[in-house]
Coordinates of C-alpha atoms in Angstrom, one line a residue:
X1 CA 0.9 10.3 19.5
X2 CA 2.6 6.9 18.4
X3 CA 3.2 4.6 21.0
X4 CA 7.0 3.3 21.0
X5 CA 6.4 -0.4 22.1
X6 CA 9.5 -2.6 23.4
X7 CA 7.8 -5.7 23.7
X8 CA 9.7 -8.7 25.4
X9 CA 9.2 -12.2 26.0
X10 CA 7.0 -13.0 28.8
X11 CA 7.8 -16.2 31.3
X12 CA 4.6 -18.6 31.2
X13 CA 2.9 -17.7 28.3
X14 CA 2.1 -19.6 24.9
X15 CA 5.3 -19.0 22.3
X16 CA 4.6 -16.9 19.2
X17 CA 5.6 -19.7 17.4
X18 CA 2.7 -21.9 18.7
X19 CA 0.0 -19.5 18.8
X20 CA 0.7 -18.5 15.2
X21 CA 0.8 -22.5 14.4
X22 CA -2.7 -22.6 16.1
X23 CA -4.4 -20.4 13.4
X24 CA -2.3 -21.6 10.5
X25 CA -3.8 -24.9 11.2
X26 CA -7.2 -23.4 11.6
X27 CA -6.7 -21.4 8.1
X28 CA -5.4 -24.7 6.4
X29 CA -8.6 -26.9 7.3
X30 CA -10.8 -24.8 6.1
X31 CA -8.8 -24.6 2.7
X32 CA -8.6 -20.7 2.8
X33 CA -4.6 -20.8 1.4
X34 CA -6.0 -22.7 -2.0
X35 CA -5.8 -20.6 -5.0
X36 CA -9.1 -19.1 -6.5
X37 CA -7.8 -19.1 -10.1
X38 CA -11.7 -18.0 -11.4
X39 CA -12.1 -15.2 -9.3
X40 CA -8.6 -13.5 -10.5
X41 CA -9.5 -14.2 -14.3
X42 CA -12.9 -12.9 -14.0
X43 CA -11.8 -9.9 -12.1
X44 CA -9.0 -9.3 -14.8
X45 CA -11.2 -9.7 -17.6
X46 CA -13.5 -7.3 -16.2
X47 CA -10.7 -4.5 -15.7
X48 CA -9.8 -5.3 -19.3
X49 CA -13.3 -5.0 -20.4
X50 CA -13.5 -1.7 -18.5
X51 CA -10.4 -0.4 -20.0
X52 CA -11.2 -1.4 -23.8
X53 CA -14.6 1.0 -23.0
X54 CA -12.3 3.5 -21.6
X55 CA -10.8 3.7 -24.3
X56 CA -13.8 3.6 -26.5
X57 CA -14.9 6.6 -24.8
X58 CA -11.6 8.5 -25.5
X59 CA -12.0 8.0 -29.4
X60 CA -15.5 8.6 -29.1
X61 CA -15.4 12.3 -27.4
X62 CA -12.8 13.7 -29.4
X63 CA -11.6 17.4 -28.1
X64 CA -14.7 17.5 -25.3
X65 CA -13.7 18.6 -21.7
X66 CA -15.7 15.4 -21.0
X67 CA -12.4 13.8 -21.6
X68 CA -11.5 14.9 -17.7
X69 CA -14.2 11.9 -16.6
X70 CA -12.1 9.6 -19.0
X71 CA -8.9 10.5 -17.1
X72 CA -10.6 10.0 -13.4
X73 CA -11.9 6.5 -15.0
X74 CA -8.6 5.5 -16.0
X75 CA -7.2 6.8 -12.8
X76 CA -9.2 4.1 -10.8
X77 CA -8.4 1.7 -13.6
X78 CA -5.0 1.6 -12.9
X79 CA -5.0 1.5 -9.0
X80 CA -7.4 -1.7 -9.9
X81 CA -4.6 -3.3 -11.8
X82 CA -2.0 -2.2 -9.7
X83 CA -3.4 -4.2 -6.7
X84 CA -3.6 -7.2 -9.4
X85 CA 0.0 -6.8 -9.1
X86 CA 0.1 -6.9 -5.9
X87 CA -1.5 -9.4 -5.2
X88 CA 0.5 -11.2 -7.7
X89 CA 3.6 -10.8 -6.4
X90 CA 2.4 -11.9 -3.2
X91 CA 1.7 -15.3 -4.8
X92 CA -2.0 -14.9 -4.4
X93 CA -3.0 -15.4 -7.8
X94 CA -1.0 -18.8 -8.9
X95 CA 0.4 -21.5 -7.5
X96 CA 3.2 -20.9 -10.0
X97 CA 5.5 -18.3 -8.5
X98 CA 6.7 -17.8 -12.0
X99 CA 3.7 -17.5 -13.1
X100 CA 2.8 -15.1 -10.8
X101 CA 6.4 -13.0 -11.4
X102 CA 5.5 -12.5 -14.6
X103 CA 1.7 -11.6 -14.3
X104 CA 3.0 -9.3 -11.4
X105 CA 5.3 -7.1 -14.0
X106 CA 3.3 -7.5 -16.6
X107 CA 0.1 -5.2 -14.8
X108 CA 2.3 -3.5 -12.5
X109 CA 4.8 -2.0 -15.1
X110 CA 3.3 -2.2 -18.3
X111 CA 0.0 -1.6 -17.2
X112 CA 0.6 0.9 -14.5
X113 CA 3.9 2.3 -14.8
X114 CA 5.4 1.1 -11.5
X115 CA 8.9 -0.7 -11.1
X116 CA 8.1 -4.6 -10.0
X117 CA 11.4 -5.3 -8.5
X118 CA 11.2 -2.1 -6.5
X119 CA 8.2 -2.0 -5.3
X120 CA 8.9 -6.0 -3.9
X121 CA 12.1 -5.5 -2.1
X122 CA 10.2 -2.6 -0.7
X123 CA 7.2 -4.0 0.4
X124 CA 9.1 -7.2 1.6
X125 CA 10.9 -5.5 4.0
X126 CA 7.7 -3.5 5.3
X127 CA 5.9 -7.4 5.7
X128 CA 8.7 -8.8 7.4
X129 CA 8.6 -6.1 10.1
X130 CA 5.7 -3.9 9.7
X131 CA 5.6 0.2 12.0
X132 CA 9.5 -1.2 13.2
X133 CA 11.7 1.7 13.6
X134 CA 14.7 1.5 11.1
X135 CA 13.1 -1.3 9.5
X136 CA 10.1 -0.7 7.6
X137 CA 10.6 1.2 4.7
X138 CA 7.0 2.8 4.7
X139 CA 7.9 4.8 7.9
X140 CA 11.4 6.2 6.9
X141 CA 11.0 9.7 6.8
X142 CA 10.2 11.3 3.5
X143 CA 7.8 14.2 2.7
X144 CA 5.7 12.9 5.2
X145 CA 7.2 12.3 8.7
X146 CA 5.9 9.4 11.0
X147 CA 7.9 9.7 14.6
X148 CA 8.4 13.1 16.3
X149 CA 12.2 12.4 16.5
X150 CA 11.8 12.6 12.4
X151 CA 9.5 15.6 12.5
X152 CA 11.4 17.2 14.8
X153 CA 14.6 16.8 12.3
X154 CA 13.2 18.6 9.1
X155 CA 14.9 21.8 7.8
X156 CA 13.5 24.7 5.7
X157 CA 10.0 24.6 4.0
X158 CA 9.6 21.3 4.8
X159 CA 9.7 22.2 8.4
X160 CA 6.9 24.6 8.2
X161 CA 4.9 21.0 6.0
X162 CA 5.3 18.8 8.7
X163 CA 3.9 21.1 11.2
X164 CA 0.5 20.2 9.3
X165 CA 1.5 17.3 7.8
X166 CA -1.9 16.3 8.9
X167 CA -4.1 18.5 7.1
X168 CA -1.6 18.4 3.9
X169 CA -1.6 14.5 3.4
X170 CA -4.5 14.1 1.5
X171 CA -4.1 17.2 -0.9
X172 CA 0.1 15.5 -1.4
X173 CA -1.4 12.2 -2.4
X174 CA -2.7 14.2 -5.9
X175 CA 1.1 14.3 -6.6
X176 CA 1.7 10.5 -5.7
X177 CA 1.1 9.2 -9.2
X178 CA 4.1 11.0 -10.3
X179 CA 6.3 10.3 -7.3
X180 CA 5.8 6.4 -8.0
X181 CA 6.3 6.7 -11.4
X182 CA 9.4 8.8 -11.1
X183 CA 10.8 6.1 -8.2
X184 CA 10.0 3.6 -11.1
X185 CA 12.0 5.3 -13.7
X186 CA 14.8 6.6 -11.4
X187 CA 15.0 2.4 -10.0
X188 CA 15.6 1.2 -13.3
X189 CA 17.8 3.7 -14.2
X190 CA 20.5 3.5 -11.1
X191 CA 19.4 -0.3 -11.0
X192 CA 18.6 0.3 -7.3
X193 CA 16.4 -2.9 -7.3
X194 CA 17.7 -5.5 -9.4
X195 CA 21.6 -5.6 -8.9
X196 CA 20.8 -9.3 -8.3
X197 CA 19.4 -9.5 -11.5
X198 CA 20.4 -7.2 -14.6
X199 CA 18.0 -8.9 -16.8
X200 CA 14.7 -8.0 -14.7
X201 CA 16.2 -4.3 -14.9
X202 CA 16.5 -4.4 -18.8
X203 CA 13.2 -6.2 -18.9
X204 CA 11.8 -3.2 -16.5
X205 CA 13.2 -0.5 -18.9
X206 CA 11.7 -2.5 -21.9
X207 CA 8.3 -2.2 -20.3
X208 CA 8.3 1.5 -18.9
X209 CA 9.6 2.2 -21.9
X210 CA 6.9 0.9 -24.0
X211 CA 4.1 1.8 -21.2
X212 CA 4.8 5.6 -21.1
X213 CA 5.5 6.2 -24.8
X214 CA 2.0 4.5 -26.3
X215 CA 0.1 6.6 -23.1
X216 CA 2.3 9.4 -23.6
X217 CA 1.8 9.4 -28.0
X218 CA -1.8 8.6 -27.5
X219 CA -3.0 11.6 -25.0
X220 CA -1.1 14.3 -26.3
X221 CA -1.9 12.9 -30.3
X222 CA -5.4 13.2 -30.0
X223 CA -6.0 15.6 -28.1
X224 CA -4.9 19.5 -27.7
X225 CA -1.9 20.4 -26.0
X226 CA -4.0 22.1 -22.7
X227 CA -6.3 19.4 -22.7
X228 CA -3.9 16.3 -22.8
X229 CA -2.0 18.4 -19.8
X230 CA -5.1 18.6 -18.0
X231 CA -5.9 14.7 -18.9
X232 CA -2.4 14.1 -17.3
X233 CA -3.2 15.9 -14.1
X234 CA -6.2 14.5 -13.6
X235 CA -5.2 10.7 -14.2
X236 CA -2.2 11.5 -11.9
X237 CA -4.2 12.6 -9.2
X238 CA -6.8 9.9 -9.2
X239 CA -4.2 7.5 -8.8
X240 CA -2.0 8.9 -6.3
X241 CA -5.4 9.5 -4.4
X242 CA -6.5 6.1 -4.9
X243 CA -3.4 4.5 -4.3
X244 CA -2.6 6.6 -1.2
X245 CA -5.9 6.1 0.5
X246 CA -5.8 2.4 -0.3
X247 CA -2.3 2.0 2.0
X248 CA -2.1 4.5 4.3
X249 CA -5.3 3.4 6.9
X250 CA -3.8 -0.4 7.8
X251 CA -0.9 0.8 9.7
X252 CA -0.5 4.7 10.0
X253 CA -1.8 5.5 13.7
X254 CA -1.1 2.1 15.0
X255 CA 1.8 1.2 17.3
X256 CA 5.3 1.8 16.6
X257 CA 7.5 -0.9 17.8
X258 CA 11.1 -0.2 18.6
X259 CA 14.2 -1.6 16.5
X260 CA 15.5 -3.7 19.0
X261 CA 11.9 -5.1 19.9
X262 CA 11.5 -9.0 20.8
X263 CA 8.3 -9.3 19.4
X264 CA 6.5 -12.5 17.9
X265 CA 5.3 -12.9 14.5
X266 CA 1.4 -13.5 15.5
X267 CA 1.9 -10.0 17.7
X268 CA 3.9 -7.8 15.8
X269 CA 1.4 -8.2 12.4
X270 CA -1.9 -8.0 14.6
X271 CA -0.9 -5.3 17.1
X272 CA 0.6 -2.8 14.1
X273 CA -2.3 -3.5 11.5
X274 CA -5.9 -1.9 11.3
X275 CA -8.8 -3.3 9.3
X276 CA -11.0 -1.8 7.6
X277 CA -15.0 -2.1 7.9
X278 CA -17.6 -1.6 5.0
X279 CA -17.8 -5.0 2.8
X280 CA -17.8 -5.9 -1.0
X281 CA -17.6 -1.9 -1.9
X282 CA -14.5 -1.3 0.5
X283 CA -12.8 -4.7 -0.5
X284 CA -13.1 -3.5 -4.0
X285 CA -12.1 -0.2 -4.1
X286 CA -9.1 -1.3 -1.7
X287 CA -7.9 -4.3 -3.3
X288 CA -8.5 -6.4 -0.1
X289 CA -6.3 -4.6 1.8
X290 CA -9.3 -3.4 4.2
X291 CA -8.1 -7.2 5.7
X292 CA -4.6 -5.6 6.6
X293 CA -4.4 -8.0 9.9
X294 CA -5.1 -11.0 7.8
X295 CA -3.4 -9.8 4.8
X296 CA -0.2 -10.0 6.9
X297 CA -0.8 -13.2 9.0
X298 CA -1.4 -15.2 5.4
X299 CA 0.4 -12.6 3.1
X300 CA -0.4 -15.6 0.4
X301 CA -4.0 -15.7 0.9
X302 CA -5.9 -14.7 -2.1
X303 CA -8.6 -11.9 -1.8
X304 CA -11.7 -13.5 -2.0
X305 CA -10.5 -15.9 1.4
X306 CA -9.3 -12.7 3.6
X307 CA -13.2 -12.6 5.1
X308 CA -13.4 -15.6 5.8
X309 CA -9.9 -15.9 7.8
X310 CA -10.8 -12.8 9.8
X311 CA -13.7 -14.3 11.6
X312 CA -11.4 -17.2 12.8
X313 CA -8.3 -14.5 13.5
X314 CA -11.0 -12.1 15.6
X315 CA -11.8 -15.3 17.9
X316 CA -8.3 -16.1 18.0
X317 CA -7.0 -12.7 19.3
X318 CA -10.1 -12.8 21.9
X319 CA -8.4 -16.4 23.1
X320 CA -5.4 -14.6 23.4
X321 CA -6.2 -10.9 24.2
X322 CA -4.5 -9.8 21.5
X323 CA -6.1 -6.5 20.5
X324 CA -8.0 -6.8 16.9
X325 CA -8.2 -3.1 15.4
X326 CA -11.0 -2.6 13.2
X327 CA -12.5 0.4 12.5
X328 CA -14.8 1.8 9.4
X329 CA -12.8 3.9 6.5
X330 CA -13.9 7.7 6.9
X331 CA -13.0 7.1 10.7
X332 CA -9.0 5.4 9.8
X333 CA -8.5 8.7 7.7
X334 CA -9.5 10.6 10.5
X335 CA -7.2 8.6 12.7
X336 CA -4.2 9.0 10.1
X337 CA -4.9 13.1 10.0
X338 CA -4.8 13.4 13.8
X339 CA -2.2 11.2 14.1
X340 CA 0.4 13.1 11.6
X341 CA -0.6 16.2 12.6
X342 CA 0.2 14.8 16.7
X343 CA 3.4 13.8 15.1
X344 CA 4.0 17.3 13.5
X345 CA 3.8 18.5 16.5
X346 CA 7.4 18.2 17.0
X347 CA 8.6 20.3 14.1
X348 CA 7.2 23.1 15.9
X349 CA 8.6 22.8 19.4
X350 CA 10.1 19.5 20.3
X351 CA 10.8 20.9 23.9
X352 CA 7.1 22.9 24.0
X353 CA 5.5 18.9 24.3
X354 CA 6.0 16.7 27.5
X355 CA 4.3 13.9 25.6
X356 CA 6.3 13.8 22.4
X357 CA 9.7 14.3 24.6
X358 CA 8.3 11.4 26.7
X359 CA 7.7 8.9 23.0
X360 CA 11.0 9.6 22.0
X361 CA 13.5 6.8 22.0
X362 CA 16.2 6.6 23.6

């Protein structure tokens, strides 16, 4: 079950400010917050070598049902490009932030389909304050319901999901491709993102615009009607997957820290994020978020430095005992489906479980 945590300040030990200050020093002599400019040109020239064969094979197979391996190609493409955006709008890639604005958009809405200024003040407000109840976005309940006091709350069909939220959250994340693309189009529409800026939210529309309407003319074009739908799905679904399975192992399972929590920075990103074993072929297929812990200690860090800070954040945390979560990738997804279904527990009975009446807060 998620652990509520209401951390306070303790008399007589080392401030957060100092003990983050202590590894931020270590992280700067060893030059691990310069830019690596090379690595994030090579890596997009790859993905736009990979795409222009992509695409290649698209002309080249005509009406085949081969088509379907295109689709799960460009699937992974995308989720590739989208963690170039990322990254980007974490000012990973330049020194230039913007530089890196524009690169950010660029991939993540004409590339992918995603709204930039959504997905930011989003995923600001998760960095600043990561599993904090009323707080981070990425636990609000939706669909998918992270607290009992939320599961416990739903109404109707989605009362009867939650109770195996669990065992439904992989098979939902097919659909996830369309959800962000839909939150993409719906924030530039209501302009949910960029009050503070009308002209991002025309430039958004511009590129959405654009994005959906070559993909969109191009699948359904050349191919037949039951084919390009079946393209579609399977595109979608890689993507959502992708996407989905990328995100949901650095933080889902971990401890849940009360709104009101005092809580310092060095403690609250460790102790709520999980990293993820397995080396170059999990660091690729997850964008370097497998380095969650480090990812939010030096949200600035570029990719190819997150393995080298974790060594000196693992010793750290030992110094400290801080717990350091780290755990290998089929494992987390195991920990994620226990831990949702624990949670749906409540939309069966909330009064049936001592142990989720006990987690609630109060």
């Amino acid at each position: 079950m998620p652990r509520i945590v209401r951390t306070r300040p303790r008399s007589g030990t080392t401030s957060g400010t100092s003990t983050y200050s202590s590894i931020l020093a270590q992280v700067k002599e060893q030059g691990l917050l310069g830019r690596r400019i090379g690595f994030y040109w090579a890596l997009f020239g790859a993905l736009i070598g990979s795409l222009g064969v992509v695409w290649a094979a698209f002309a080249l197979l005509g009406h085949s049902w081969f088509q379907l391996i295109v689709a799960a190609a460009l699937g992974v493409l995308f989720t590739q490009f989208a963690f170039l955006s990322h990254e980007a709008a974490h000012r990973q890639v330049f020194a230039s932030h913007k530089w890196n604005d524009q690169a950010g958009r660029l991939l993540g809405t004409f590339l992918v389909g995603l709204s930039y200024s959504w997905w930011m003040n989003k995923h600001t407000r998760h960095h600043g304050n990561p599993n904090t109840v009323g707080k981070d976005p990425d636990i609000a309940p939706d669909t998918i319901r992270f607290r009992p006091e939320d599961a416990a709350a739903a109404r109707g069909p989605l009362r009867l999901l939650v109770r195996v939220q669990g065992y439904a959250f992989f098979p939902l994340l097919t659909l996830e491709g369309i959800n962000l693309h839909w939150l993409a189009v719906r924030s530039v529409v209501t302009g949910a993102a960029t009050k503070a800026d009308a002209r991002h939210r025309w430039i958004e529309g511009g590129l959405l615009t654009a994005r959906f309407g070559i993909y969109l003319t191009v699948v359904f074009w050349f191919l037949p009607l039951g084919m390009a739908f079946a393209f579609l799905g399977v595109q979608l679904a890689v993507f959502g997957v992708m996407m989905g399975a990328s995100f949901a192992p650095n933080h889902k399972g971990m401890p849940v820290l009360a709104h009101d929590a005092q809580v310092d920075f060095f403690s609250r990103q460790v102790r709520t994020s999980r990293n993820i074993r397995g080396g170059w072929w999990v660091s690729f297929l997850m964008g370097g978020l497998n380095y969650q812990v480090e990812h939010h200690l030096f949200p600035s860090m570029p990719r190819p430095a997150l393995k080298q800070a974790r060594l000196l954040v693992r010793d750290h945390c030992a110094t400290l005992d801080v717990p350091y979560t780290e755990t290998t990738l089929v494992r987390s997804y195991g920990i994620v489906v226990r831990y949702l279904n624990e949670v749906g527990l409540a939309a069966r009975d909330p009064f049936a479980c001592p142990l989720v009446a006990e987690l609630r807060v109060r």
